[in-house]
GROMACS .gro file of C-alpha atoms in nm:
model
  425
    1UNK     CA    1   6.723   6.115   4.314
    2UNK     CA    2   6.985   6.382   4.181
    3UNK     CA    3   7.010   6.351   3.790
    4UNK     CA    4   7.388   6.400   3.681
    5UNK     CA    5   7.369   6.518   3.255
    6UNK     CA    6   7.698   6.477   3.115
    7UNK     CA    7   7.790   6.515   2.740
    8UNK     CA    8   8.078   6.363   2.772
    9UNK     CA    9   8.082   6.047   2.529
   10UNK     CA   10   8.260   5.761   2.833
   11UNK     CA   11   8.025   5.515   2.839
   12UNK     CA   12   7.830   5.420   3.150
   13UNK     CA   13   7.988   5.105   3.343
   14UNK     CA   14   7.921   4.809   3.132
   15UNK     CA   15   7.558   4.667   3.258
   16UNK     CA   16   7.581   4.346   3.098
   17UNK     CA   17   7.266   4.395   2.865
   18UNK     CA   18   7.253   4.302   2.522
   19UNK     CA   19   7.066   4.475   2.334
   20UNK     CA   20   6.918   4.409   1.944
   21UNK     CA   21   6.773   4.672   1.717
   22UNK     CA   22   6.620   4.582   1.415
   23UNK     CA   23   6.648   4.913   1.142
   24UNK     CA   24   6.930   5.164   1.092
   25UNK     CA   25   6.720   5.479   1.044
   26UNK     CA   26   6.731   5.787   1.285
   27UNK     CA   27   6.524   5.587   1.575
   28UNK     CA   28   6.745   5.263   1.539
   29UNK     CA   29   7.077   5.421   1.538
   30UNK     CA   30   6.988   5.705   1.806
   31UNK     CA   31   6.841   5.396   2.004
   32UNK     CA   32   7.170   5.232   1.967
   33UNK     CA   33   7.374   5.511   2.041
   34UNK     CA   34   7.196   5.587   2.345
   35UNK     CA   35   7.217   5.209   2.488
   36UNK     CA   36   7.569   5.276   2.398
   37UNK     CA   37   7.591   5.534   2.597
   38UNK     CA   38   7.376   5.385   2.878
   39UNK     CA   39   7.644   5.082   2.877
   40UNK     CA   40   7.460   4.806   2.711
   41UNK     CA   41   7.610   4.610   2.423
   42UNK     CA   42   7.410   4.711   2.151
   43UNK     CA   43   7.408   4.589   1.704
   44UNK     CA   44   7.194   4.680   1.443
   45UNK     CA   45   7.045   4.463   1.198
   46UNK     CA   46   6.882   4.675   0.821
   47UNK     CA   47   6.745   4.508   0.544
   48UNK     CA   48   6.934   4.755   0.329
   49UNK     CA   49   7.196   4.613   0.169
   50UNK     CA   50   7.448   4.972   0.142
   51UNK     CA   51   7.391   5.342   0.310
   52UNK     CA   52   7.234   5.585   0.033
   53UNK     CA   53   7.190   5.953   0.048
   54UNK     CA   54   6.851   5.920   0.007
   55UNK     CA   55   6.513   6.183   0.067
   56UNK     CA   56   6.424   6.492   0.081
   57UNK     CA   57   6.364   6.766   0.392
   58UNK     CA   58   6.348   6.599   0.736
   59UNK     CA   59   6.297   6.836   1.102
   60UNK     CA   60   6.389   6.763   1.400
   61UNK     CA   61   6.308   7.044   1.660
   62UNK     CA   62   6.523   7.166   1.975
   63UNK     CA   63   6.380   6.849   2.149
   64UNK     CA   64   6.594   6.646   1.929
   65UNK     CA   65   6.886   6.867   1.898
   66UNK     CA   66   6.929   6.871   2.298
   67UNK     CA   67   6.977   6.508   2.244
   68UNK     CA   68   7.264   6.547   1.956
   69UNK     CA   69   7.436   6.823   2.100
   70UNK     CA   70   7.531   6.580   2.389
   71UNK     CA   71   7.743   6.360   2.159
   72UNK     CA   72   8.097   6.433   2.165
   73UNK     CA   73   8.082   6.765   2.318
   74UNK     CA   74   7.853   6.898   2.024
   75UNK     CA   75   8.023   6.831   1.765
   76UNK     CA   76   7.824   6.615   1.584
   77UNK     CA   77   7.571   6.852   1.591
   78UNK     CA   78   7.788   7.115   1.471
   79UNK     CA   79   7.790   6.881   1.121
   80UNK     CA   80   7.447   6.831   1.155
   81UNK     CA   81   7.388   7.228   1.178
   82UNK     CA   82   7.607   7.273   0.850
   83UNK     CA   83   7.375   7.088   0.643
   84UNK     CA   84   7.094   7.249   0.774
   85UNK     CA   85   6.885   7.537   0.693
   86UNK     CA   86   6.913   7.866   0.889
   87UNK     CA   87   6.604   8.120   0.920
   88UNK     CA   88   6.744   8.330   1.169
   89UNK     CA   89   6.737   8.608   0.858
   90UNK     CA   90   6.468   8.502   0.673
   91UNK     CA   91   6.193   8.313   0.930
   92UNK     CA   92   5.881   8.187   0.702
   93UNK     CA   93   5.691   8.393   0.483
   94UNK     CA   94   5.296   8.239   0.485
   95UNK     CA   95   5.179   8.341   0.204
   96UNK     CA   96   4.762   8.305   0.074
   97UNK     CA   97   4.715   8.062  -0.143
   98UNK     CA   98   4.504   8.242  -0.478
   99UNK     CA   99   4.667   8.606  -0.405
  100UNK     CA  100   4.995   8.508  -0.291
  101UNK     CA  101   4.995   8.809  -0.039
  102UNK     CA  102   5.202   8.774   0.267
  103UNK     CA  103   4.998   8.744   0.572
  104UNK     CA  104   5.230   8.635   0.799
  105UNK     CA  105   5.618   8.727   0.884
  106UNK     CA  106   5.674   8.461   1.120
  107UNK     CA  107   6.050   8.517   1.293
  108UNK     CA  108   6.297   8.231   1.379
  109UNK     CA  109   6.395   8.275   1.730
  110UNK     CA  110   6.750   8.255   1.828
  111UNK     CA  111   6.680   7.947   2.015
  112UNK     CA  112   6.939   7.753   2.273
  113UNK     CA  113   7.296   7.705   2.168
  114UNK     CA  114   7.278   7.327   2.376
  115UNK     CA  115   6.906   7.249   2.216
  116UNK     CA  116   6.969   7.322   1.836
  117UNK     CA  117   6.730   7.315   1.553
  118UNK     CA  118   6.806   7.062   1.229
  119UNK     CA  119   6.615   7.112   0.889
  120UNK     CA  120   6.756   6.967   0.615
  121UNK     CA  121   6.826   6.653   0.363
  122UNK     CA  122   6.714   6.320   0.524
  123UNK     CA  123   6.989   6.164   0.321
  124UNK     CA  124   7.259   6.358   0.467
  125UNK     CA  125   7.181   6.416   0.847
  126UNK     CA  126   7.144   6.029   0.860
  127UNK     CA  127   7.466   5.933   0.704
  128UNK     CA  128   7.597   6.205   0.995
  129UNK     CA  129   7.491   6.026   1.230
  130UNK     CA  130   7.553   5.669   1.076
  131UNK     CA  131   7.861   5.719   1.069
  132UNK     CA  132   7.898   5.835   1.459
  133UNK     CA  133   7.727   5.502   1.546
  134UNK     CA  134   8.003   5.352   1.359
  135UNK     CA  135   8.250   5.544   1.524
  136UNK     CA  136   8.134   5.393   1.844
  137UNK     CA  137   8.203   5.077   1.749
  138UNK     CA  138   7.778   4.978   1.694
  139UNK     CA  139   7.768   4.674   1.462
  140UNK     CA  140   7.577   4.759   1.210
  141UNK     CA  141   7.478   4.453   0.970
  142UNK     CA  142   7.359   4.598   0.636
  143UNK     CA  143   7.195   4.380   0.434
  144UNK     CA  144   6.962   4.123   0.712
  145UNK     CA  145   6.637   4.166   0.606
  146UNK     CA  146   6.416   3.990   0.949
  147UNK     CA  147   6.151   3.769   0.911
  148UNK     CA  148   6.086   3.659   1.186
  149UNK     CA  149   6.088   3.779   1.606
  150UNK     CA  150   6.089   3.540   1.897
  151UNK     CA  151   6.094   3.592   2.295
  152UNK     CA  152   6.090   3.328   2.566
  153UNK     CA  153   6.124   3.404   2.933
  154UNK     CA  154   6.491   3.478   2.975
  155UNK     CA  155   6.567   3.594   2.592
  156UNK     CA  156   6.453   3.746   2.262
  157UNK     CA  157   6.608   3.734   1.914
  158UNK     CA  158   6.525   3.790   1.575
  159UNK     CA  159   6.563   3.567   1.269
  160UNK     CA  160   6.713   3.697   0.959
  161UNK     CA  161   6.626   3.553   0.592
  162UNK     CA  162   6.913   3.361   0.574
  163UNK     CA  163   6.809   3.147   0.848
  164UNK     CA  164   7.027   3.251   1.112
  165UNK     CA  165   6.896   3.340   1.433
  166UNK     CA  166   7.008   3.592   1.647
  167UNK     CA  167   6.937   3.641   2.064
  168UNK     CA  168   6.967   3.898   2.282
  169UNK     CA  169   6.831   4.009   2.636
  170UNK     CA  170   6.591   4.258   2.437
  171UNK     CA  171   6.502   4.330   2.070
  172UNK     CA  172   6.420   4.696   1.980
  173UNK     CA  173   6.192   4.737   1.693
  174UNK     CA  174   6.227   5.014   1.478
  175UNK     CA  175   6.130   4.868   1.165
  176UNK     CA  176   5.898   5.146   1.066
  177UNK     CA  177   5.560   5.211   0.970
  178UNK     CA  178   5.573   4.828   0.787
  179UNK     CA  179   5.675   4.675   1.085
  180UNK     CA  180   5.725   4.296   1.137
  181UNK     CA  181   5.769   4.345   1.511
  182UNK     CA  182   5.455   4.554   1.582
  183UNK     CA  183   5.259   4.239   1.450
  184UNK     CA  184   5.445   4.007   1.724
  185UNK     CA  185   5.354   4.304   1.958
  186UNK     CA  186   4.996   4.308   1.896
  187UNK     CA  187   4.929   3.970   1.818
  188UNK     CA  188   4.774   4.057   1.480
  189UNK     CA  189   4.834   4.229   1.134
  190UNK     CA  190   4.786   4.608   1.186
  191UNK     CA  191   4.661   4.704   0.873
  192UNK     CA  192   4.730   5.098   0.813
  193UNK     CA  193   4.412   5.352   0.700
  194UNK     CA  194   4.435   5.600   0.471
  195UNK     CA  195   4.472   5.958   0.613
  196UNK     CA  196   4.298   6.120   0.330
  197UNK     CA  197   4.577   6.298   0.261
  198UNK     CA  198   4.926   6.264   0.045
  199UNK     CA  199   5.178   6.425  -0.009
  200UNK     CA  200   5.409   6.548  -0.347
  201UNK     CA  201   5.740   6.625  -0.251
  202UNK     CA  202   6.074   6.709  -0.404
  203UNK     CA  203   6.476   6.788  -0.386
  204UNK     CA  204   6.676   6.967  -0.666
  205UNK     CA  205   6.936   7.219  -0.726
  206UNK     CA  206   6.862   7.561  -0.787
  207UNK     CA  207   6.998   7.552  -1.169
  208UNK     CA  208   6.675   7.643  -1.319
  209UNK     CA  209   6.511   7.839  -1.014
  210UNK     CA  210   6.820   8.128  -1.067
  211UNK     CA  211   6.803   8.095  -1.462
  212UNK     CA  212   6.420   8.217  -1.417
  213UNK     CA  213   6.362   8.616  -1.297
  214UNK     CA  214   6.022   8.524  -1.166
  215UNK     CA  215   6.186   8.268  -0.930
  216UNK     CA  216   6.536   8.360  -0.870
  217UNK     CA  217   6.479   8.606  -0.544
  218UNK     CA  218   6.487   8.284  -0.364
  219UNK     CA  219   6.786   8.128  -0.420
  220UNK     CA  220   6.989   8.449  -0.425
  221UNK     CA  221   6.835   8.504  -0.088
  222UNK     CA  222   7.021   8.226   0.094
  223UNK     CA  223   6.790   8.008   0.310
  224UNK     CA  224   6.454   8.096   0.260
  225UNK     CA  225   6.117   7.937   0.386
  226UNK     CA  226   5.787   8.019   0.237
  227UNK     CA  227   5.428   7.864   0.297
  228UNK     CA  228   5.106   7.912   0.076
  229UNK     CA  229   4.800   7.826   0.251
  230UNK     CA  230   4.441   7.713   0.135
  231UNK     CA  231   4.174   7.523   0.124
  232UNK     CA  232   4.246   7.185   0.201
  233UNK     CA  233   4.585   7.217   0.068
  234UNK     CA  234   4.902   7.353   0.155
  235UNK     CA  235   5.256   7.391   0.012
  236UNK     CA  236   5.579   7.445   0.158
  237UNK     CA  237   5.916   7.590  -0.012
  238UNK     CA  238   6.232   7.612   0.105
  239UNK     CA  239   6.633   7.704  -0.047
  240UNK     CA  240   6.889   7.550   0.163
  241UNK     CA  241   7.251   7.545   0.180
  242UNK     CA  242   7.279   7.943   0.097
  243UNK     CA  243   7.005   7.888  -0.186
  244UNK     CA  244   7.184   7.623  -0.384
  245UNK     CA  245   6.946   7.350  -0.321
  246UNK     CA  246   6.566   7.343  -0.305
  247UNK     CA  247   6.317   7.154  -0.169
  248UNK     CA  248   5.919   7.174  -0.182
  249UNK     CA  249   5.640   6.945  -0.072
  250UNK     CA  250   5.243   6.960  -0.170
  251UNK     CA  251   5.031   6.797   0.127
  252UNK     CA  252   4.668   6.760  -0.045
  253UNK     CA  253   4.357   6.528  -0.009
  254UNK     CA  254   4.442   6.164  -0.176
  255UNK     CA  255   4.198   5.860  -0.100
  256UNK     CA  256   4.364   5.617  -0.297
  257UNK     CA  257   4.393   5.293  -0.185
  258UNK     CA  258   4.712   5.241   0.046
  259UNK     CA  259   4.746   4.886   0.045
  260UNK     CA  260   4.885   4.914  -0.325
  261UNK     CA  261   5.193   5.145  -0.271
  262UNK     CA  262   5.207   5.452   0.008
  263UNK     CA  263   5.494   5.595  -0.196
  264UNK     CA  264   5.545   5.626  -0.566
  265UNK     CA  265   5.676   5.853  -0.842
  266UNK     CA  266   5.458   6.136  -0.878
  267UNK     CA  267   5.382   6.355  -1.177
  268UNK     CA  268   5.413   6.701  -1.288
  269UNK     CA  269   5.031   6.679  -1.403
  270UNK     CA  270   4.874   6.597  -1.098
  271UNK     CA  271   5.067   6.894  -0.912
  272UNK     CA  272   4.938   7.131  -1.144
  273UNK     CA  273   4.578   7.002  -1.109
  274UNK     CA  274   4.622   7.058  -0.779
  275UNK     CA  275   4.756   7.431  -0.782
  276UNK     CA  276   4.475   7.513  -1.035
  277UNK     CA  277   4.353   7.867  -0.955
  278UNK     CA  278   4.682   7.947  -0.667
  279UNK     CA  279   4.890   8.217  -0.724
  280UNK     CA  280   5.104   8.179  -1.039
  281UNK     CA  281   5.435   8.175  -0.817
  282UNK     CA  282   5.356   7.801  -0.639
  283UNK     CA  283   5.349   7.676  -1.043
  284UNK     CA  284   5.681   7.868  -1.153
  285UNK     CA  285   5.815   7.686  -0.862
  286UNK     CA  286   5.711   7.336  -0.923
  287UNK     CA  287   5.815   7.329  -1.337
  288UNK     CA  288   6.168   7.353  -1.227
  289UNK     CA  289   6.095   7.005  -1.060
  290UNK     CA  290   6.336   6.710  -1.253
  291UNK     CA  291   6.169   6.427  -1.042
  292UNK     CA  292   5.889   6.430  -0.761
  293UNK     CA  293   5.766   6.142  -0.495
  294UNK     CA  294   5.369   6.096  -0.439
  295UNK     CA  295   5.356   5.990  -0.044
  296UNK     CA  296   5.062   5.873   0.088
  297UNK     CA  297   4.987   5.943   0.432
  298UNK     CA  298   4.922   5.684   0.647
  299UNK     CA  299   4.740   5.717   0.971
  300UNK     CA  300   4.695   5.423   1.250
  301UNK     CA  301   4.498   5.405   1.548
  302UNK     CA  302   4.709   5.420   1.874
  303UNK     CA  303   4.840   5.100   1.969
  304UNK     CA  304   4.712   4.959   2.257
  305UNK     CA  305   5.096   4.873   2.399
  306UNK     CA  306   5.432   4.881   2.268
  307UNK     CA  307   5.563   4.607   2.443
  308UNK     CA  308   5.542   4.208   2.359
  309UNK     CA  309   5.382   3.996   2.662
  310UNK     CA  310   5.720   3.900   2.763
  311UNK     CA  311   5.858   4.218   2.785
  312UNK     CA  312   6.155   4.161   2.621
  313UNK     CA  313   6.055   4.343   2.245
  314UNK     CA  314   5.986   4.691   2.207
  315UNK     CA  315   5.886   4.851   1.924
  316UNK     CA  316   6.017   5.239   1.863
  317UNK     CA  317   5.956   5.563   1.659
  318UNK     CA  318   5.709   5.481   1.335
  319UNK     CA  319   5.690   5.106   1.423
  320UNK     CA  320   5.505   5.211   1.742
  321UNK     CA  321   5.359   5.553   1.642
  322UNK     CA  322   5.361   5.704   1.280
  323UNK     CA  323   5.342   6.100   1.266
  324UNK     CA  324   5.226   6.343   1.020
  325UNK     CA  325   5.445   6.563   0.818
  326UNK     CA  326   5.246   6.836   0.976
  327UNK     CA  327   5.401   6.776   1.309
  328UNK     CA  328   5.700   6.830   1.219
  329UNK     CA  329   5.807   6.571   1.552
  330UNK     CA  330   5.792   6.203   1.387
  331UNK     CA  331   6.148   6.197   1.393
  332UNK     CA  332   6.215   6.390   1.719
  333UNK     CA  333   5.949   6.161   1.929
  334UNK     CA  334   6.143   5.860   1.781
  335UNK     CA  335   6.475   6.012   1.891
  336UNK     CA  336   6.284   6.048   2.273
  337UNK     CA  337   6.233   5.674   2.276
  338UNK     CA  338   6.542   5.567   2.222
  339UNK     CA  339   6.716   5.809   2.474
  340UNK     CA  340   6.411   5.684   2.750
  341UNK     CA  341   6.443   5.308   2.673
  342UNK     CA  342   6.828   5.311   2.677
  343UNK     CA  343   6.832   5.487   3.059
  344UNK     CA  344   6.530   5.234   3.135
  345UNK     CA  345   6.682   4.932   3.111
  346UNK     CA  346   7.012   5.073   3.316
  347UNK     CA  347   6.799   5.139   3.579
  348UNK     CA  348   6.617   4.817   3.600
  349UNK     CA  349   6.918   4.617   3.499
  350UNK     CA  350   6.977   4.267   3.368
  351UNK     CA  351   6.768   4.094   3.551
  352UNK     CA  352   6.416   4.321   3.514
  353UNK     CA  353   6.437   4.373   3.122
  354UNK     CA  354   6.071   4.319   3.109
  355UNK     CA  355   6.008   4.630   3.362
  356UNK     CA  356   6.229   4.824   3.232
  357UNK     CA  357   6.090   4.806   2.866
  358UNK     CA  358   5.736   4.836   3.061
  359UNK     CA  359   5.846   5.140   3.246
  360UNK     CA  360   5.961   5.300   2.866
  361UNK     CA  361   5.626   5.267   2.723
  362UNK     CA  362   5.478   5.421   3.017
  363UNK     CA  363   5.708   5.718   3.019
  364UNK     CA  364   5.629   5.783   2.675
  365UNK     CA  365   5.264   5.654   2.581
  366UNK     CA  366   5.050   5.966   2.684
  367UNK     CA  367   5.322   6.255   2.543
  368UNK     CA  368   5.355   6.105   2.231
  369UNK     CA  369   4.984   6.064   2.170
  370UNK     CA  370   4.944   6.442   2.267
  371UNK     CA  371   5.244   6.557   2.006
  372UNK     CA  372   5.106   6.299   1.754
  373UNK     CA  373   4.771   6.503   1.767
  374UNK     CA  374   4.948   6.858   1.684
  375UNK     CA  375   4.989   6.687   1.287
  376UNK     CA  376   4.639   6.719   1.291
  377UNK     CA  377   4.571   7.065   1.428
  378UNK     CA  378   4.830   7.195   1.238
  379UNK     CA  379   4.722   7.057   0.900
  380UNK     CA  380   4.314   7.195   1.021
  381UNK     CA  381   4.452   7.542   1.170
  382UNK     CA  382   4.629   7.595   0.780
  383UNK     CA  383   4.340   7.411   0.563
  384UNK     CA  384   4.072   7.535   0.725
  385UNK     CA  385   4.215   7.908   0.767
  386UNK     CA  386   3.934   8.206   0.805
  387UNK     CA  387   4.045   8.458   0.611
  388UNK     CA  388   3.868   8.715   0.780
  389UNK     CA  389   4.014   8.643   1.101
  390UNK     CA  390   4.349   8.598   0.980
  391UNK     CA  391   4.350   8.941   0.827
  392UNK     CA  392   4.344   9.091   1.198
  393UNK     CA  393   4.531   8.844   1.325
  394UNK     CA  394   4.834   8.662   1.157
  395UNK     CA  395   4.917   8.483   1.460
  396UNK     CA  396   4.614   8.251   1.355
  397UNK     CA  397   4.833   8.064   1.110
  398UNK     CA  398   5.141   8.077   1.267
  399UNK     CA  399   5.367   7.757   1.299
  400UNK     CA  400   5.315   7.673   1.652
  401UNK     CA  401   5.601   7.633   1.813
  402UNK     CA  402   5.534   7.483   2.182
  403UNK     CA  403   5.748   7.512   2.542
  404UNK     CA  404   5.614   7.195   2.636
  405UNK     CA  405   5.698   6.980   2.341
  406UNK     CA  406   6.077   7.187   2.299
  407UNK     CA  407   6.167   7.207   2.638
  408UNK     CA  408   6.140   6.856   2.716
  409UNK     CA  409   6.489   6.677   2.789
  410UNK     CA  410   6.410   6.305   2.727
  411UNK     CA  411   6.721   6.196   2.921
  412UNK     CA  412   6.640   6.450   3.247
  413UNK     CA  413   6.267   6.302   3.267
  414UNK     CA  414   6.372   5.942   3.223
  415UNK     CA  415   6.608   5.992   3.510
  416UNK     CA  416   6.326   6.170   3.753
  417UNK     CA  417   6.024   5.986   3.651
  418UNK     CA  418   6.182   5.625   3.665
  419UNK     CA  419   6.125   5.528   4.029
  420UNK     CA  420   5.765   5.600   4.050
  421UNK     CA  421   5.660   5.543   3.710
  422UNK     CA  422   5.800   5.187   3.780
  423UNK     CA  423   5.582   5.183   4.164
  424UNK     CA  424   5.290   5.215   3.895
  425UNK     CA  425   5.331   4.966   3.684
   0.00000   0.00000   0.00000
């Protein structure tokens, strides 16, 4: 069939379907958006009780911004682009971790106008794009924490602590890595293993970076990006906003038990431990820290399905699939599933939820299993770096940056594949 791409913002004709997502983070309100979009009559239910500007650094690659850009003629991704770093200057230094020599320049590539690139505070892209959902009219119920998720043959629902139960023709889950719905899914408790990694990570302002000679280059540098690189460890700086904000994360082996707490305040003292014997520069960065987070990485097998026997729940993003850091995706694949899922069940209509939310798993399943795997070549290709090698060639260490993972449209393939992906099934 001929796929039609508008970015206009009209709705598609009304198809009747009611849709119910459960979580208000960047999956959950993208999801929502795009059902919006799609035609469905869509609300979102969040356990949190208000929006807070909350986080640090969050990426979402060209992949994702192909998706924004299509929302009111770009310009909510022209807000999105003003909070968010730009390398087209600077690019990322990678730096050796014990010398702190540059061995790599890597460039930022001017990249496509319609497909744009977002790094910056989690806090502050969301409440961007919160407040577009709201915009739209999305109900968004702060404050209904789920406990429970039903389906029978014709509906599904959700019911919230306070007793009340909600129904719908589907229920999205994007409850996150601690997801209630993934259990309904499955049929059992998925109990998360540790990655054998964590990671430290922080936000501040640049006060005490510019008051210090040794570290000051980098905030009077505008946006910078710099990576050092070792053994089983790396760390990641950047300035942001035209250097008046920093942010850094530490990604490190941790085996500590997960089941207690997978994120916690961290401490100055175990940073330093860590940075023992790395080039001075990584430390005079890390004093200026007021707070830190210790984040424990969490890794899960991949589900064997996404979809509830009935068809009519679906979990999405981290519910279905958590990422590592390292991918630099996690975000960006959640944003795909919401996009797919939304055109999905226009396709199949009212009456086929249960292929339509069959057909969305099958769209996705196999690419994000092959993006989820790039965390962990990533994370090997930096911690397990031959120094030899990289000394003749740079490339080695290089932030991969893939056509087939940025040049995907999630809307354009949903719209192709549909018909025989559903023949399959």
């Amino acid at each position: 069939m001929a796929v039609t791409i508008t970015n206009e913002d009209q709705p598609a004709p009304a198809t009747g379907i009611n849709v119910i997502v459960v979580g208000a983070g960047f999956g959950g309100l993208v999801a929502a958006i795009e059902c919006h979009r799609q035609g469905h009559s869509v609300s979102i239910y969040e356990s949190f009780p208000e929006l807070k500007v909350l986080g640090d650094i969050i990426s979402f690659g060209p992949n994702a911004g192909r998706i924004f850009h299509r929302w009111e003629n770009g310009k909510i991704a022209a807000k999105m682009r003003a909070l968010s770093i730009d390398l087209r200057n600077y690019g990322f230094k990678i730096h050796k971790y014990d010398t702190g020599e540059v061995v790599s320049h890597q460039k930022t590539p001017e990249g496509d106008p319609a497909a744009p690139n977002f790094n910056g505070h989690r806090g502050e892209l969301h409440q961007v794009v919160f407040e577009y959902a709201e915009s739209l009219g999305i109900p968004i119920h702060l404050g209904c924490r789920v406990v429970q998720y039903f389906e029978d043959g014709e509906k599904a629902g959700i019911e919230l602590e306070s007793g009340e139960k909600i129904t719908g023709d589907i229920v999205i889950g994007s409850d996150g890595v601690r997801s209630k719905a993934r259990t309904l899914v499955l049929g059992y408790e998925d109990k998360p293993k540790s990655s054998g990694y964590a990671v430290f990570r922080a936000w501040f302002s640049n006060k005490d970076m510019i008051a210090d000679p040794r570290t000051a280059e980098f905030c009077n540098n505008g946006d910078t990006f710099n990576g050092w690189i070792g053994p089983d460890v790396h760390f990641l700086f950047s300035t942001i906003k035209n250097g008046s904000d920093c942010c850094w994360v530490l990604t490190h082996r941790d085996d500590a038990d997960i089941d207690e707490s997978w994120s916690l305040p961290g401490k100055l003292e175990d940073v330093y431990k860590v940075l023992e014997g790395w080039d001075p520069m990584c430390k005079a960065i890390v004093e200026k820290t007021p707070s830190l987070v210790d984040w424990k990485l969490v890794y899960r097998d991949p589900l064997p399905t996404w979809v509830s026997k009935g068809g009519r729940i679906a979990l999405l993003g981290d519910s279905a699939h958590p990422f590592l850091p390292t991918s630099a995706q996690g975000a960006t694949q959640a944003l795909e599933d919401g996009v797919t899922l939304a055109i999905t069940l226009r396709r199949a209509g009212k009456g086929d939820i249960p292929t339509a939310v069959r057909a969305y798993q099958a769209i996705r399943y196999d690419r994000v299993k092959a993006v989820q795997k790039t965390g962990e070549t990533t994370r090997d290709m930096w911690h397990k770096a031959d120094w030899d090698k990289v000394k003749k060639d740079p490339k080695l260490v290089e932030f991969p940056r893939e056509d087939w993972i940025f040049l995907h449209d999630a809307q354009k393939h949903a719209e192709e594949v549909y018909d025989e992906v559903v023949k399959a099934l």
